[in-house]
Amino acid sequence: MSQSDGPANVLFVVTDTVRKSHLSVYGYDRPTTPNLADFAEDATVFEEAVAPAPWTLPVHASLFTGLYPTQHGATQENPYLEGATTLAESLSAAGYATCCYSSNAWITPYTNLTDGFDDQDNFFQVMPGEFLSGPLSRAWKAMNDNPALRRVADALVELGNTVHEHLESGGGGDSKTPAIVDRTQDFIEDSEADGEEWFAFVNLMDAHLPYHPPEAFAEEFAPGVDSTAVCQNSKEYNCGARDIDDEEWEDIEGLYDAEIAYIDHHLGRLFEWLRDTDRWEDTMVVVAADHGELHGEHDLYGHEFCIYDPLVNVPLLVKHPDLPAERDERNQVELQDLYHTVLDHAGTDAAAGGEPFDPARSLLGEEYRDFAAVDDPGGQTRFPAHDDGELDDYAFVDYHRPVVELRQLESKAAAAGIELDEDSRFYSRMRAARRPDGKVIRNERVADEAYRLDTDPDERGDLAGSDDDDDVIVATETALSDFESEMDGEWDDHTDDDVLDDMGEEAKDRLSDLGYIE
């Protein structure tokens, strides 16, 4: 494990829904991230980092367990993490003080993602964290364990989205990022006063729809744009109920850029505080996005219903004494490798039941991604093809059907008199194998896809089924088949029992009043 001197503190920041191509630290032509650019002078900036899914819940579960989504099972078809030992639990067992601060409704006790954190707050606008960690947490698990009640559990999430959309629709929803940064500073001071090393995990949600940035940032990046007048509901666009022209896309992206710049501002405030208090050198700092966002590419808006690179090729910057301050265009990183990297930095293995530490997955080791050179630690993510050195260059994406978003899409379509084709990407589960120069996507209900990313980074020239065998595509398809065999082959059919048919009218009226159903 890492032999770095000094305290092994960890600050882990997820900038939710932040697309790599909109960061000036990655070459974007607008100054959205000057503080991350300063941070990059001390960090490795990874060009080829890949998220295991295109949305929050499975990605964070992978970050916290080191597992792929099918392995940890936290998807919208089964929307909580169960039976897994988390990174926070392992670090707590090693004597760390741990915290998780977020305003993302998925990162809460009712999904079990906060298991192992000594202190957590979801800064949720609708319900206080104390409530979410009590009766709703138990109710959430009970409902999802019962297939007949799972639809109601999905409706709880839709309620949060509905209320959030209502609060934000007039630009009135306030960012929780300043409070999260302040709370993180308090946690660090309290932990060190108790003589403990610390692991602080934060998720910053400003760049997630809807976009209503603070006025000063809106004036810089979207001058004159009325955030309440542009399309802020991706489902309306995706189902065909709402069109968006080029001028409106420019306005939307300007608001998005302003939100990113606002995140960057507060990250700069947190980083400067760490420097001013002489904590910077003793802290490993990770900044990543859990997924990106589409703004009309492939005729999609948001981050559902596909696994194209703007969603899964994410920004990742890591500051550590064992890593050079440079841009890494060679190593392809899977985000769940950060689980092993943090364990390595802390000098500890996983607690009982956790995915064992794998040196071949630690960014800090000389044998990173050289699986054949490292003995199999016995974890779930080591496949025979890894040990033969055949998967060193590949990352995998594992995307289950987004149940809640699909129902919201169906609702918007029905309101507009549009009938969705069930043999479409909206209803399809997806998997992909990716390497820096190529990608193969396996789709459940639509045709498979294949792209040469080195010559076609926008994924426009589909090579699947081409008469010309491309060596990169053939090798990537083989890697995907290896991955699928480890994930127990094709997906099982999944159906939801519709308990609403059996509900009384009074119960239906109450759910409608609360926004659970329309």
Short mmCIF file of C-alpha atoms in Angstrom, two decimals:
data_model
loop_
_atom_site.label_atom_id
_atom_site.label_comp_id
_atom_site.label_asym_id
_atom_site.label_seq_id
_atom_site.Cartn_x
_atom_site.Cartn_y
_atom_site.Cartn_z
CA MET A 1 0.00 0.00 0.00
CA SER A 2 0.96 3.64 -0.31
CA GLN A 3 3.82 4.75 1.90
CA SER A 4 3.04 8.49 1.76
CA ASP A 5 4.14 10.41 4.83
CA GLY A 6 1.74 12.44 6.93
CA PRO A 7 -1.94 12.06 7.75
CA ALA A 8 -3.98 10.12 5.21
CA ASN A 9 -6.95 12.51 5.08
CA VAL A 10 -9.32 12.34 2.10
CA LEU A 11 -11.57 14.96 0.52
CA PHE A 12 -13.74 13.34 -2.16
CA VAL A 13 -15.88 15.70 -4.24
CA VAL A 14 -18.48 14.66 -6.80
CA THR A 15 -19.70 17.46 -9.04
CA ASP A 16 -23.03 16.00 -10.01
CA THR A 17 -24.03 16.05 -13.70
CA VAL A 18 -20.93 17.97 -14.79
CA ARG A 19 -19.91 17.23 -18.35
CA LYS A 20 -16.19 17.15 -19.10
CA SER A 21 -16.43 19.17 -22.30
CA HIS A 22 -17.88 22.16 -20.39
CA LEU A 23 -14.87 22.54 -18.08
CA SER A 24 -12.19 25.05 -18.99
CA VAL A 25 -9.67 22.82 -17.22
CA TYR A 26 -10.43 20.33 -20.03
CA GLY A 27 -10.11 22.93 -22.79
CA TYR A 28 -13.59 24.47 -22.89
CA ASP A 29 -13.44 27.97 -24.36
CA ARG A 30 -15.44 29.61 -21.55
CA PRO A 31 -13.78 30.18 -18.13
CA THR A 32 -16.07 27.89 -16.16
CA THR A 33 -13.45 26.33 -13.87
CA PRO A 34 -10.56 28.67 -12.99
CA ASN A 35 -10.23 27.13 -9.52
CA LEU A 36 -10.07 23.61 -10.91
CA ALA A 37 -7.40 24.89 -13.31
CA ASP A 38 -5.40 26.04 -10.29
CA PHE A 39 -6.07 22.69 -8.62
CA ALA A 40 -4.78 20.91 -11.75
CA GLU A 41 -1.33 22.38 -11.07
CA ASP A 42 -1.14 19.99 -8.11
CA ALA A 43 -3.13 17.07 -9.55
CA THR A 44 -3.28 14.45 -12.23
CA VAL A 45 -5.99 15.33 -14.75
CA PHE A 46 -7.39 12.15 -16.27
CA GLU A 47 -8.75 12.34 -19.80
CA GLU A 48 -10.13 8.79 -19.96
CA ALA A 49 -12.18 8.31 -16.79
CA VAL A 50 -15.33 6.24 -17.24
CA ALA A 51 -18.43 6.07 -15.05
CA PRO A 52 -20.09 2.64 -14.65
CA ALA A 53 -23.55 4.10 -15.37
CA PRO A 54 -25.02 7.45 -16.46
CA TRP A 55 -26.83 8.43 -13.26
CA THR A 56 -26.32 9.01 -9.55
CA LEU A 57 -27.47 5.96 -7.61
CA PRO A 58 -25.51 3.14 -9.32
CA VAL A 59 -22.42 5.32 -9.79
CA HIS A 60 -22.21 6.30 -6.11
CA ALA A 61 -22.89 2.72 -5.08
CA SER A 62 -19.94 1.70 -7.28
CA LEU A 63 -17.74 4.42 -5.77
CA PHE A 64 -18.62 3.20 -2.29
CA THR A 65 -18.28 -0.56 -2.96
CA GLY A 66 -15.85 -0.96 -5.86
CA LEU A 67 -18.48 -3.07 -7.66
CA TYR A 68 -20.29 -2.83 -10.99
CA PRO A 69 -24.01 -1.97 -10.87
CA THR A 70 -25.21 -5.51 -11.56
CA GLN A 71 -22.98 -6.72 -8.71
CA HIS A 72 -24.10 -4.23 -6.06
CA GLY A 73 -27.69 -4.17 -7.35
CA ALA A 74 -28.49 -0.51 -6.61
CA THR A 75 -30.56 0.49 -9.63
CA GLN A 76 -34.02 1.96 -10.12
CA GLU A 77 -35.31 -1.56 -10.48
CA ASN A 78 -34.04 -2.16 -6.95
CA PRO A 79 -33.28 1.35 -5.68
CA TYR A 80 -31.12 0.85 -2.63
CA LEU A 81 -27.77 -0.65 -1.71
CA GLU A 82 -28.06 -3.80 0.36
CA GLY A 83 -25.69 -6.41 1.70
CA ALA A 84 -22.52 -4.52 0.78
CA THR A 85 -19.73 -3.18 2.97
CA THR A 86 -19.04 0.40 1.96
CA LEU A 87 -15.81 2.37 1.74
CA ALA A 88 -17.02 4.52 4.64
CA GLU A 89 -17.58 1.43 6.77
CA SER A 90 -14.06 0.20 6.01
CA LEU A 91 -12.51 3.58 6.82
CA SER A 92 -14.58 3.91 9.99
CA ALA A 93 -13.36 0.49 11.08
CA ALA A 94 -9.80 1.74 10.49
CA GLY A 95 -10.37 4.68 12.85
CA TYR A 96 -11.35 7.41 10.41
CA ALA A 97 -13.94 10.07 11.09
CA THR A 98 -16.27 10.03 8.09
CA CYS A 99 -18.94 12.36 6.71
CA CYS A 100 -21.23 12.55 3.68
CA TYR A 101 -22.87 15.86 2.72
CA SER A 102 -25.08 16.12 -0.34
CA SER A 103 -28.26 17.67 -1.66
CA ASN A 104 -28.93 14.73 -3.98
CA ALA A 105 -32.10 12.83 -3.06
CA TRP A 106 -30.50 9.50 -3.95
CA ILE A 107 -27.61 9.87 -1.47
CA THR A 108 -29.61 9.43 1.70
CA PRO A 109 -30.18 6.80 4.38
CA TYR A 110 -33.26 5.46 2.59
CA THR A 111 -31.03 4.16 -0.23
CA ASN A 112 -28.36 2.95 2.27
CA LEU A 113 -25.69 4.93 0.42
CA THR A 114 -24.79 6.75 3.63
CA ASP A 115 -24.07 3.53 5.53
CA GLY A 116 -20.81 3.83 7.46
CA PHE A 117 -20.67 7.61 7.59
CA ASP A 118 -20.41 8.98 11.13
CA ASP A 119 -22.13 12.18 10.09
CA GLN A 120 -24.42 12.73 7.13
CA ASP A 121 -26.79 15.38 5.90
CA ASN A 122 -28.60 15.37 2.61
CA PHE A 123 -29.55 19.09 2.75
CA PHE A 124 -32.76 18.00 1.04
CA GLN A 125 -35.25 20.75 0.30
CA VAL A 126 -38.33 18.59 0.90
CA MET A 127 -37.64 16.55 4.04
CA PRO A 128 -35.01 16.89 6.78
CA GLY A 129 -32.23 14.35 6.93
CA GLU A 130 -33.29 13.24 10.41
CA PHE A 131 -36.62 12.05 9.00
CA LEU A 132 -34.99 10.32 6.07
CA SER A 133 -32.71 8.40 8.44
CA GLY A 134 -35.66 7.23 10.54
CA PRO A 135 -39.12 6.06 9.48
CA LEU A 136 -38.77 6.75 5.75
CA SER A 137 -35.54 4.78 5.60
CA ARG A 138 -37.27 1.72 7.05
CA ALA A 139 -40.36 2.23 4.90
CA TRP A 140 -38.24 2.60 1.75
CA LYS A 141 -36.55 -0.73 2.32
CA ALA A 142 -39.82 -2.49 3.16
CA MET A 143 -41.49 -1.19 0.01
CA ASN A 144 -38.65 -2.18 -2.26
CA ASP A 145 -38.44 -5.64 -0.73
CA ASN A 146 -42.09 -6.11 -1.72
CA PRO A 147 -42.59 -6.17 -5.51
CA ALA A 148 -46.22 -5.18 -5.06
CA LEU A 149 -45.20 -1.95 -3.36
CA ARG A 150 -42.25 -1.04 -5.52
CA ARG A 151 -44.34 1.29 -7.66
CA VAL A 152 -45.15 3.36 -4.59
CA ALA A 153 -41.45 3.50 -3.69
CA ASP A 154 -40.73 4.80 -7.18
CA ALA A 155 -43.45 7.39 -6.60
CA LEU A 156 -41.61 8.67 -3.52
CA VAL A 157 -38.65 9.55 -5.69
CA GLU A 158 -40.97 11.11 -8.26
CA LEU A 159 -42.45 13.19 -5.45
CA GLY A 160 -39.02 14.56 -4.61
CA ASN A 161 -38.43 15.37 -8.26
CA THR A 162 -41.87 16.99 -8.59
CA VAL A 163 -41.47 19.18 -5.51
CA HIS A 164 -37.91 20.09 -6.50
CA GLU A 165 -39.13 21.03 -9.98
CA HIS A 166 -41.90 23.15 -8.44
CA LEU A 167 -39.53 24.93 -6.07
CA GLU A 168 -37.02 25.57 -8.82
CA SER A 169 -39.50 26.49 -11.56
CA GLY A 170 -39.48 30.11 -10.55
CA GLY A 171 -35.80 30.20 -9.81
CA GLY A 172 -36.53 30.13 -6.11
CA GLY A 173 -34.71 26.97 -5.10
CA ASP A 174 -31.53 27.88 -3.25
CA SER A 175 -28.21 26.12 -3.67
CA LYS A 176 -27.01 24.02 -0.79
CA THR A 177 -23.38 24.18 -1.91
CA PRO A 178 -22.27 27.03 0.42
CA ALA A 179 -23.76 25.21 3.42
CA ILE A 180 -22.14 21.92 2.37
CA VAL A 181 -18.72 23.59 2.15
CA ASP A 182 -19.20 25.25 5.55
CA ARG A 183 -20.33 21.98 7.11
CA THR A 184 -17.33 20.15 5.64
CA GLN A 185 -14.96 22.67 7.19
CA ASP A 186 -16.64 22.21 10.59
CA PHE A 187 -16.39 18.43 10.28
CA ILE A 188 -12.68 18.61 9.46
CA GLU A 189 -11.95 20.87 12.42
CA ASP A 190 -13.97 18.70 14.80
CA SER A 191 -12.29 15.50 13.57
CA GLU A 192 -8.81 16.88 14.00
CA ALA A 193 -9.70 18.26 17.44
CA ASP A 194 -10.55 14.66 18.37
CA GLY A 195 -7.21 13.47 16.95
CA GLU A 196 -8.79 11.54 14.07
CA GLU A 197 -7.92 11.26 10.41
CA TRP A 198 -10.91 12.05 8.22
CA PHE A 199 -12.74 11.10 5.06
CA ALA A 200 -15.11 13.81 3.79
CA PHE A 201 -17.39 12.97 0.86
CA VAL A 202 -19.50 15.72 -0.73
CA ASN A 203 -21.84 15.83 -3.71
CA LEU A 204 -22.62 19.23 -5.27
CA MET A 205 -25.85 19.35 -7.26
CA ASP A 206 -25.96 22.81 -8.87
CA ALA A 207 -25.35 21.58 -12.43
CA HIS A 208 -28.33 19.20 -12.29
CA LEU A 209 -31.55 20.26 -13.98
CA PRO A 210 -33.25 22.66 -13.52
CA TYR A 211 -30.64 25.39 -14.00
CA HIS A 212 -31.28 28.57 -12.01
CA PRO A 213 -27.79 29.94 -11.27
CA PRO A 214 -27.12 32.87 -8.92
CA GLU A 215 -27.50 36.21 -10.64
CA ALA A 216 -23.82 37.14 -10.78
CA PHE A 217 -22.90 33.87 -12.52
CA ALA A 218 -25.92 34.00 -14.82
CA GLU A 219 -24.92 37.50 -15.92
CA GLU A 220 -21.45 36.28 -16.87
CA PHE A 221 -22.41 33.10 -18.71
CA ALA A 222 -26.05 33.62 -19.74
CA PRO A 223 -26.66 37.39 -19.86
CA GLY A 224 -30.26 38.29 -20.45
CA VAL A 225 -31.48 34.68 -20.32
CA ASP A 226 -34.69 34.08 -18.36
CA SER A 227 -34.15 30.68 -16.74
CA THR A 228 -37.90 30.26 -16.25
CA ALA A 229 -38.57 30.66 -19.99
CA VAL A 230 -36.29 27.93 -21.39
CA CYS A 231 -37.07 24.21 -21.38
CA GLN A 232 -35.96 22.81 -18.04
CA ASN A 233 -37.76 19.47 -18.29
CA SER A 234 -35.78 16.91 -20.25
CA LYS A 235 -38.73 14.49 -20.42
CA GLU A 236 -40.81 16.98 -22.42
CA TYR A 237 -38.08 17.18 -25.06
CA ASN A 238 -37.19 13.48 -25.07
CA CYS A 239 -40.78 12.31 -25.62
CA GLY A 240 -41.30 14.82 -28.45
CA ALA A 241 -43.74 17.10 -26.63
CA ARG A 242 -41.36 20.08 -26.71
CA ASP A 243 -38.96 21.28 -29.39
CA ILE A 244 -35.78 23.26 -28.69
CA ASP A 245 -34.09 25.36 -31.36
CA ASP A 246 -30.40 26.27 -31.56
CA GLU A 247 -30.87 29.63 -29.82
CA GLU A 248 -32.63 28.01 -26.86
CA TRP A 249 -29.92 25.35 -26.59
CA GLU A 250 -27.36 28.16 -26.36
CA ASP A 251 -29.35 29.72 -23.53
CA ILE A 252 -29.66 26.39 -21.74
CA GLU A 253 -25.95 25.72 -22.04
CA GLY A 254 -25.17 29.22 -20.79
CA LEU A 255 -27.20 28.55 -17.65
CA TYR A 256 -25.47 25.18 -17.28
CA ASP A 257 -22.06 26.85 -17.57
CA ALA A 258 -23.06 29.36 -14.90
CA GLU A 259 -23.98 26.54 -12.52
CA ILE A 260 -20.62 24.85 -13.13
CA ALA A 261 -18.80 28.12 -12.49
CA TYR A 262 -20.72 28.51 -9.22
CA ILE A 263 -19.58 25.04 -8.10
CA ASP A 264 -16.03 25.92 -9.08
CA HIS A 265 -16.22 29.13 -7.03
CA HIS A 266 -17.11 27.25 -3.85
CA LEU A 267 -14.57 24.51 -4.51
CA GLY A 268 -12.00 27.27 -4.76
CA ARG A 269 -13.19 28.57 -1.39
CA LEU A 270 -12.80 25.12 0.18
CA PHE A 271 -9.38 24.50 -1.39
CA GLU A 272 -8.11 27.91 -0.30
CA TRP A 273 -9.25 27.20 3.26
CA LEU A 274 -7.33 23.89 3.23
CA ARG A 275 -4.23 25.73 2.03
CA ASP A 276 -4.57 28.59 4.50
CA THR A 277 -4.97 26.18 7.42
CA ASP A 278 -1.94 24.07 6.39
CA ARG A 279 -4.08 21.01 5.60
CA TRP A 280 -3.50 20.93 1.83
CA GLU A 281 -0.32 18.88 1.76
CA ASP A 282 -1.76 16.28 4.13
CA THR A 283 -4.96 15.71 2.16
CA MET A 284 -5.68 13.48 -0.80
CA VAL A 285 -8.22 15.37 -2.94
CA VAL A 286 -10.43 13.72 -5.55
CA VAL A 287 -12.71 15.73 -7.84
CA ALA A 288 -14.92 13.77 -10.22
CA ALA A 289 -18.33 13.87 -11.85
CA ASP A 290 -20.69 10.95 -11.47
CA HIS A 291 -21.98 11.48 -15.01
CA GLY A 292 -22.37 14.19 -17.62
CA GLU A 293 -25.32 15.70 -19.47
CA LEU A 294 -26.68 15.79 -23.03
CA HIS A 295 -28.01 18.98 -24.61
CA GLY A 296 -29.60 17.72 -27.79
CA GLU A 297 -26.87 15.35 -28.98
CA HIS A 298 -28.40 12.13 -30.31
CA ASP A 299 -31.75 13.92 -29.94
CA LEU A 300 -31.62 13.55 -26.15
CA TYR A 301 -31.64 15.94 -23.21
CA GLY A 302 -30.43 15.06 -19.71
CA HIS A 303 -28.69 11.85 -18.69
CA GLU A 304 -31.11 9.02 -19.31
CA PHE A 305 -31.76 6.48 -22.05
CA CYS A 306 -28.22 6.18 -23.43
CA ILE A 307 -24.60 5.60 -22.48
CA TYR A 308 -22.81 7.85 -24.95
CA ASP A 309 -19.50 9.41 -23.98
CA PRO A 310 -20.79 12.85 -22.91
CA LEU A 311 -22.47 10.97 -20.06
CA VAL A 312 -19.88 8.34 -19.14
CA ASN A 313 -16.48 9.81 -20.08
CA VAL A 314 -16.31 12.03 -17.02
CA PRO A 315 -13.88 14.56 -15.52
CA LEU A 316 -11.50 13.23 -12.86
CA LEU A 317 -8.70 15.08 -11.08
CA VAL A 318 -6.72 13.52 -8.21
CA LYS A 319 -4.13 15.22 -5.99
CA HIS A 320 -1.78 12.87 -4.16
CA PRO A 321 1.97 12.85 -3.40
CA ASP A 322 2.38 9.63 -5.38
CA LEU A 323 0.75 11.07 -8.50
CA PRO A 324 2.39 13.50 -10.93
CA ALA A 325 0.86 16.89 -11.62
CA GLU A 326 0.19 16.28 -15.29
CA ARG A 327 -2.49 15.41 -17.82
CA ASP A 328 -2.95 11.64 -18.23
CA GLU A 329 -4.21 10.73 -21.68
CA ARG A 330 -3.02 7.12 -21.52
CA ASN A 331 -4.64 5.41 -18.55
CA GLN A 332 -8.33 4.63 -18.79
CA VAL A 333 -9.79 4.80 -15.27
CA GLU A 334 -12.98 3.18 -14.04
CA LEU A 335 -14.53 5.32 -11.33
CA GLN A 336 -14.82 2.35 -9.00
CA ASP A 337 -11.00 2.20 -9.06
CA LEU A 338 -11.19 5.18 -6.70
CA TYR A 339 -12.52 2.84 -4.01
CA HIS A 340 -9.23 0.92 -4.16
CA THR A 341 -7.19 4.11 -4.47
CA VAL A 342 -8.63 5.51 -1.24
CA LEU A 343 -8.04 2.22 0.60
CA ASP A 344 -4.46 2.30 -0.66
CA HIS A 345 -3.97 5.87 0.52
CA ALA A 346 -5.43 5.01 3.94
CA GLY A 347 -3.20 1.95 4.25
CA THR A 348 -6.10 -0.35 5.05
CA ASP A 349 -8.00 -3.21 3.46
CA ALA A 350 -11.76 -3.50 3.20
CA ALA A 351 -13.71 -4.38 6.32
CA ALA A 352 -15.39 -7.77 6.53
CA GLY A 353 -17.73 -8.29 3.57
CA GLY A 354 -16.20 -5.54 1.46
CA GLU A 355 -14.61 -5.87 -1.97
CA PRO A 356 -10.96 -6.73 -1.21
CA PHE A 357 -8.28 -4.18 -2.00
CA ASP A 358 -6.85 -4.79 -5.47
CA PRO A 359 -3.45 -3.16 -6.18
CA ALA A 360 -4.17 -3.38 -9.91
CA ARG A 361 -7.05 -0.96 -9.38
CA SER A 362 -5.21 1.63 -7.28
CA LEU A 363 -4.09 4.75 -9.11
CA LEU A 364 -1.22 5.00 -6.64
CA GLY A 365 0.49 1.73 -7.58
CA GLU A 366 3.09 1.00 -10.22
CA GLU A 367 0.98 -1.97 -11.36
CA TYR A 368 -2.19 0.00 -12.00
CA ARG A 369 -4.38 -1.85 -14.55
CA ASP A 370 -1.69 -4.48 -15.00
CA PHE A 371 -3.97 -7.22 -13.72
CA ALA A 372 -1.78 -10.14 -14.77
CA ALA A 373 1.07 -8.79 -12.63
CA VAL A 374 -1.03 -8.73 -9.44
CA ASP A 375 -2.33 -11.79 -7.64
CA ASP A 376 -6.12 -12.09 -7.69
CA PRO A 377 -7.34 -10.72 -4.33
CA GLY A 378 -10.52 -12.74 -4.64
CA GLY A 379 -12.97 -9.94 -5.33
CA GLN A 380 -16.07 -9.87 -7.49
CA THR A 381 -14.56 -7.58 -10.12
CA ARG A 382 -11.66 -9.85 -11.04
CA PHE A 383 -12.54 -11.90 -14.11
CA PRO A 384 -10.47 -14.68 -15.74
CA ALA A 385 -9.81 -12.39 -18.70
CA HIS A 386 -8.32 -9.85 -16.27
CA ASP A 387 -5.79 -12.35 -15.00
CA ASP A 388 -4.85 -13.21 -18.56
CA GLY A 389 -4.15 -9.51 -19.20
CA GLU A 390 -6.95 -9.22 -21.74
CA LEU A 391 -9.00 -6.49 -20.05
CA ASP A 392 -6.32 -4.05 -18.90
CA ASP A 393 -7.41 -1.39 -21.38
CA TYR A 394 -11.20 -1.72 -20.99
CA ALA A 395 -13.85 -0.01 -18.89
CA PHE A 396 -17.43 -1.24 -18.64
CA VAL A 397 -20.77 0.53 -18.35
CA ASP A 398 -23.77 -1.29 -16.89
CA TYR A 399 -27.08 0.59 -17.22
CA HIS A 400 -30.39 -0.79 -16.02
CA ARG A 401 -33.76 0.58 -17.07
CA PRO A 402 -34.43 3.98 -15.39
CA VAL A 403 -37.88 3.21 -13.99
CA VAL A 404 -38.74 6.60 -12.44
CA GLU A 405 -37.52 8.64 -15.41
CA LEU A 406 -39.36 6.29 -17.76
CA ARG A 407 -42.64 6.85 -15.93
CA GLN A 408 -42.10 10.60 -15.99
CA LEU A 409 -41.39 10.34 -19.73
CA GLU A 410 -44.58 8.33 -20.25
CA SER A 411 -46.55 10.92 -18.27
CA LYS A 412 -45.27 13.80 -20.40
CA ALA A 413 -45.90 11.83 -23.59
CA ALA A 414 -49.46 10.93 -22.56
CA ALA A 415 -50.24 14.55 -21.72
CA ALA A 416 -49.13 15.50 -25.24
CA GLY A 417 -51.03 12.65 -26.91
CA ILE A 418 -47.82 10.86 -27.87
CA GLU A 419 -47.51 7.07 -27.78
CA LEU A 420 -43.99 5.83 -27.02
CA ASP A 421 -42.55 2.83 -28.83
CA GLU A 422 -41.68 0.19 -26.24
CA ASP A 423 -39.07 -1.20 -28.62
CA SER A 424 -36.99 1.94 -28.21
CA ARG A 425 -34.01 3.10 -26.19
CA PHE A 426 -36.36 4.50 -23.55
CA TYR A 427 -37.20 0.95 -22.46
CA SER A 428 -33.80 -0.59 -23.11
CA ARG A 429 -31.14 -1.67 -20.68
CA MET A 430 -27.63 -1.12 -21.97
CA ARG A 431 -24.05 -2.23 -21.45
CA ALA A 432 -20.82 -1.10 -23.04
CA ALA A 433 -17.15 -1.94 -23.25
CA ARG A 434 -14.93 1.06 -23.84
CA ARG A 435 -11.29 1.76 -24.52
CA PRO A 436 -9.86 5.14 -25.56
CA ASP A 437 -10.09 4.34 -29.25
CA GLY A 438 -13.26 2.25 -29.43
CA LYS A 439 -16.60 1.43 -27.86
CA VAL A 440 -19.29 -1.22 -28.28
CA ILE A 441 -22.79 -0.76 -26.82
CA ARG A 442 -25.14 -3.68 -26.25
CA ASN A 443 -28.77 -2.56 -26.24
CA GLU A 444 -31.66 -4.65 -25.00
CA ARG A 445 -34.44 -3.42 -27.31
CA VAL A 446 -32.70 -1.55 -30.10
CA ALA A 447 -29.78 -2.39 -32.35
CA ASP A 448 -26.30 -2.65 -30.86
CA GLU A 449 -23.83 0.13 -31.64
CA ALA A 450 -20.07 0.42 -32.19
CA TYR A 451 -17.84 3.48 -32.58
CA ARG A 452 -14.19 4.31 -33.23
CA LEU A 453 -13.71 7.02 -30.61
CA ASP A 454 -10.30 8.03 -31.93
CA THR A 455 -11.74 9.14 -35.28
CA ASP A 456 -15.38 9.59 -34.30
CA PRO A 457 -15.49 11.07 -30.76
CA ASP A 458 -19.09 12.27 -31.23
CA GLU A 459 -20.24 8.67 -31.82
CA ARG A 460 -22.01 9.40 -35.08
CA GLY A 461 -20.64 6.69 -37.39
CA ASP A 462 -22.14 3.45 -36.10
CA LEU A 463 -19.94 0.53 -37.19
CA ALA A 464 -22.07 -2.27 -35.72
CA GLY A 465 -22.87 -4.84 -38.39
CA SER A 466 -20.39 -3.30 -40.82
CA ASP A 467 -18.99 -5.59 -43.49
CA ASP A 468 -15.52 -4.27 -42.72
CA ASP A 469 -14.16 -5.96 -39.60
CA ASP A 470 -12.42 -3.34 -37.52
CA ASP A 471 -9.78 -4.84 -35.19
CA VAL A 472 -10.55 -2.37 -32.39
CA ILE A 473 -14.29 -3.01 -32.57
CA VAL A 474 -13.85 -6.79 -32.74
CA ALA A 475 -11.56 -6.79 -29.69
CA THR A 476 -13.91 -4.47 -27.78
CA GLU A 477 -16.91 -6.65 -28.57
CA THR A 478 -15.00 -9.66 -27.24
CA ALA A 479 -14.26 -7.76 -24.04
CA LEU A 480 -17.94 -6.88 -23.69
CA SER A 481 -18.90 -10.53 -24.12
CA ASP A 482 -16.44 -11.45 -21.36
CA PHE A 483 -17.99 -8.83 -19.10
CA GLU A 484 -21.51 -10.02 -19.86
CA SER A 485 -20.60 -13.60 -19.06
CA GLU A 486 -19.40 -12.47 -15.63
CA MET A 487 -22.64 -10.52 -15.16
CA ASP A 488 -24.65 -13.74 -15.74
CA GLY A 489 -25.35 -13.10 -19.38
CA GLU A 490 -28.41 -11.29 -20.68
CA TRP A 491 -30.72 -9.36 -18.38
CA ASP A 492 -33.65 -11.03 -16.69
CA ASP A 493 -37.07 -9.65 -17.52
CA HIS A 494 -38.29 -7.14 -14.97
CA THR A 495 -41.94 -6.24 -14.41
CA ASP A 496 -43.64 -4.00 -11.86
CA ASP A 497 -46.91 -5.03 -10.22
CA ASP A 498 -49.43 -2.25 -10.52
CA VAL A 499 -50.88 -1.96 -7.00
CA LEU A 500 -52.80 1.20 -7.93
CA ASP A 501 -55.53 -0.97 -9.46
CA ASP A 502 -56.21 -2.41 -6.02
CA MET A 503 -56.20 0.91 -4.15
CA GLY A 504 -59.31 2.62 -2.93
CA GLU A 505 -60.24 6.00 -4.34
CA GLU A 506 -59.38 7.76 -1.08
CA ALA A 507 -55.85 6.39 -1.17
CA LYS A 508 -55.48 7.37 -4.82
CA ASP A 509 -56.70 10.88 -4.08
CA ARG A 510 -54.13 11.20 -1.27
CA LEU A 511 -51.29 10.04 -3.52
CA SER A 512 -52.44 12.52 -6.15
CA ASP A 513 -52.51 15.36 -3.62
CA LEU A 514 -48.96 14.54 -2.62
CA GLY A 515 -47.80 14.44 -6.24
CA TYR A 516 -47.05 10.70 -6.30
CA ILE A 517 -49.41 10.05 -9.22
CA GLU A 518 -51.13 12.21 -11.81
#
